[in-house]
Amino acid sequence: EPEVTQTPSHQVTQMGQEVILRCVPISNHLYFYWYRQILGQKVEFLVSFYNNEISEKSEIFDDQFSVERPDGSNFTLKIRSTKLEDSAMYFCASSDRETLYNEQFFGPGTRLTVL
Amino acid sequence: KNEVEQSPQNLTAQEGEFITINCSYSVGISALHWLQQHPGGGIVSLFMLSSGKKKHGRLIATINIQEKHSSLHITASHPRDSAVYICAVTWGAGSYQLTFGKGTKLSVIP
C-alpha cells in the first residue's frame, strides 16, 4: 500500500542551525502539507502546497520556514535558523485532491530536537 | 477563533467495554476527521465524514451537523485499541487545512 515517508526520523541540531526535513508523498498525490506537534500539545497546521506554490500557511509559518518540491518526488520543509521552540514532531501529509472529502495521508513524522 | 474540543482527555476502559469519545466544534465545517495516533507518534486516518454515520469494523463515527458534534464509538474494546484518538476538521470556504483537537488518550486494560 502506498505510504508517505519522512527522513530523518530524528534530527538533533544546535540553536541557530538550518535544518531540512524531507518527505516523499504518495506518488499520484498533488497536495502536500506540513504539520507540527510540540510535545504534549495538539497537532498544528503549518503550510499547504499545490502546483509548486503555497496554498495556505498559518501564523507559525514565518520567514524562518520555507517549503520546496525540488524534484518530482520530494517535498521539503526548511527551517533557516532553528530556535528552541521549534523542537517538535513534524508531520508531512499528502492528498490527491482538495475537495470536501480531503483525506490526508500522514507520514511517520520527524522528531526535531533543538539544543 | 474556530476551535475543536474533545472529551474526555483521558479514558481508561476494561477490555470488552463500549467506548465513546466526543468532539464538538465552534462553527460550520466541510468535513470532520477521526484519526488515531499510535504511541510512536504516527497518525492514521480512521474516518472522514460530513453527515450521518460511518462504520469500519468495531469503529463507528457519527456526526450531528445541527449540534456541531461528532462521536467515535469503539465496540468490544481491546488493548490494541490503546492510542490517542484525534478529531480534526476542515472549515471549508476554500480552506483545506486540518484543525485538530487535543486528542483523547485511550487505555484499554486486559
XYZ file of C-alpha atoms in Angstrom:
225
model
C 0.000 0.000 0.000
C 1.431 3.421 -0.921
C 2.598 5.485 2.024
C 4.147 8.821 2.863
C 7.741 8.551 4.057
C 9.809 11.057 6.011
C 13.516 11.385 6.732
C 15.206 11.570 9.089
C 13.118 10.020 11.840
C 15.000 12.071 14.431
C 17.102 15.191 13.932
C 19.128 16.866 16.638
C 20.518 20.317 15.917
C 22.018 23.307 17.643
C 20.021 26.514 18.008
C 20.621 28.794 15.042
C 21.389 25.989 12.611
C 19.449 25.308 9.447
C 17.551 22.043 9.114
C 15.812 20.431 6.173
C 13.122 17.867 6.790
C 12.301 15.615 3.881
C 9.113 13.935 2.797
C 8.209 11.681 -0.094
C 4.432 11.958 -0.627
C 2.308 9.260 -2.238
C 3.244 9.263 -5.905
C -0.016 10.390 -7.547
C -0.858 12.974 -4.887
C -0.789 16.649 -5.753
C -1.470 18.396 -2.441
C 1.084 18.466 0.308
C 1.011 19.624 3.910
C 3.298 20.134 6.874
C 2.011 19.947 10.437
C 3.855 20.031 13.721
C 3.163 18.737 17.208
C 5.014 20.154 20.184
C 5.342 17.534 22.905
C 2.114 17.256 24.880
C 0.219 19.637 22.611
C -2.158 19.266 19.707
C -1.143 18.948 16.090
C -0.946 22.334 14.320
C -1.102 23.200 10.641
C 1.950 24.886 9.150
C 1.536 25.066 5.382
C -0.117 23.523 2.344
C 1.417 23.358 -1.130
C -0.005 22.760 -4.576
C 1.249 23.304 -8.088
C 4.624 24.497 -6.848
C 3.278 27.200 -4.636
C 1.956 27.702 -1.126
C -1.844 27.417 -0.902
C -2.281 28.280 2.771
C 0.004 28.979 5.680
C -0.506 29.537 9.370
C 0.852 32.248 11.654
C 3.523 29.779 12.763
C 4.937 29.607 9.235
C 7.008 32.774 9.343
C 10.032 33.849 7.312
C 12.201 31.252 9.034
C 10.263 28.498 7.289
C 10.179 27.571 3.625
C 8.916 24.651 1.584
C 10.056 23.289 -1.714
C 9.373 20.483 -4.110
C 12.838 20.202 -5.631
C 12.020 17.258 -7.888
C 9.083 15.052 -8.776
C 9.108 13.098 -5.549
C 10.473 15.044 -2.584
C 8.740 17.748 -0.537
C 10.941 19.572 1.950
C 10.495 21.856 4.929
C 13.431 24.120 5.741
C 13.906 25.991 8.975
C 16.613 28.595 8.421
C 17.702 29.387 11.955
C 16.263 26.985 14.471
C 15.003 28.110 17.866
C 14.473 26.041 20.991
C 10.709 26.345 20.480
C 10.967 24.658 17.082
C 11.527 21.361 18.900
C 8.540 19.244 17.885
C 7.386 16.327 15.790
C 6.906 17.416 12.188
C 4.416 15.529 10.053
C 4.133 15.610 6.303
C 0.802 14.704 4.687
C -0.458 14.401 1.156
C -3.790 14.075 -0.592
C -4.908 13.582 -4.152
C -7.443 16.408 -4.124
C -8.567 19.477 -2.289
C -12.272 18.956 -2.067
C -14.883 18.457 0.565
C -13.563 14.912 1.025
C -9.950 15.731 1.611
C -8.444 12.601 3.135
C -4.875 13.331 4.054
C -2.311 10.582 4.453
C 0.338 11.225 7.076
C 3.982 10.255 7.220
C 5.523 8.790 10.391
C 6.980 12.150 11.425
C 10.413 13.618 12.082
C 11.239 14.420 15.676
C 13.279 17.644 15.718
C 15.244 18.434 18.853
C 16.871 21.873 19.059
C 19.554 22.219 21.744
C -11.116 31.650 16.783
C -12.527 28.385 15.389
C -11.979 25.611 17.910
C -12.283 21.849 18.151
C -12.940 20.414 21.598
C -12.677 16.787 22.614
C -13.776 14.906 25.685
C -12.669 13.144 27.701
C -8.949 13.947 27.635
C -8.092 10.567 29.116
C -10.116 7.381 29.181
C -9.341 4.032 30.790
C -11.554 1.076 29.947
C -11.675 -2.626 30.631
C -11.301 -4.915 27.663
C -14.683 -5.511 26.063
C -16.229 -2.215 27.112
C -18.093 0.087 24.741
C -16.221 3.366 24.367
C -17.412 6.792 23.284
C -15.214 9.788 22.517
C -16.822 13.134 21.808
C -15.892 16.059 19.609
C -17.548 19.446 19.261
C -16.663 22.379 17.071
C -17.485 26.030 17.099
C -18.741 26.850 13.598
C -19.861 25.066 10.453
C -17.419 22.683 8.817
C -16.989 20.999 5.469
C -15.734 17.689 6.879
C -14.748 16.057 10.153
C -11.948 13.546 10.510
C -11.194 10.989 13.180
C -7.550 9.970 13.387
C -5.559 7.591 15.525
C -2.112 8.428 16.841
C -0.006 5.496 17.931
C 2.407 5.628 20.873
C 5.302 6.007 18.420
C 3.685 9.151 17.040
C 2.362 8.036 13.642
C -1.069 9.327 12.586
C -3.598 7.202 10.733
C -6.877 8.414 9.283
C -9.863 6.396 10.551
C -12.883 8.242 9.185
C -13.812 11.289 7.212
C -17.451 12.357 7.309
C -19.678 15.329 6.680
C -23.032 13.796 7.651
C -24.624 10.711 9.143
C -22.673 7.711 10.267
C -19.800 5.508 9.120
C -18.718 2.098 10.351
C -15.482 0.220 9.926
C -15.099 -2.988 11.857
C -15.592 -2.188 15.551
C -15.375 1.559 14.983
C -18.396 3.764 14.381
C -18.321 7.519 13.759
C -21.384 9.736 13.835
C -21.885 13.417 13.218
C -24.743 15.794 14.019
C -24.293 18.881 11.873
C -27.001 20.895 13.659
C -25.481 20.193 17.070
C -21.895 20.645 15.765
C -20.957 17.387 17.437
C -19.398 14.083 16.496
C -18.783 10.866 18.378
C -16.396 7.984 17.845
C -17.532 4.674 19.287
C -15.458 1.539 19.769
C -17.364 -1.675 20.408
C -15.810 -4.638 22.239
C -12.666 -2.664 23.036
C -9.315 -4.438 23.012
C -5.902 -3.497 24.432
C -4.631 -2.954 20.880
C -7.133 -0.056 20.616
C -4.993 1.848 23.127
C -3.893 5.034 21.373
C -4.692 8.729 21.150
C -7.829 9.444 19.125
C -7.938 12.839 17.491
C -10.803 14.776 15.981
C -9.919 17.247 13.228
C -11.997 19.417 10.918
C -11.725 21.270 7.671
C -13.602 24.526 7.869
C -14.310 24.826 4.157
C -14.663 28.138 2.302
C -11.576 27.275 0.296
C -9.525 26.147 3.287
C -8.483 22.500 3.395
C -6.045 22.545 6.268
C -6.940 20.371 9.222
C -7.632 21.950 12.615
C -7.036 19.406 15.343
C -8.486 18.774 18.756
C -6.184 17.925 21.642
C -6.923 14.238 21.424
C -8.283 11.595 23.779
C -5.789 9.158 25.250
C -7.442 5.750 25.469
C -6.014 2.921 27.546
C -7.757 -0.448 27.364
C -6.799 -2.780 30.185
C -6.962 -6.563 29.725
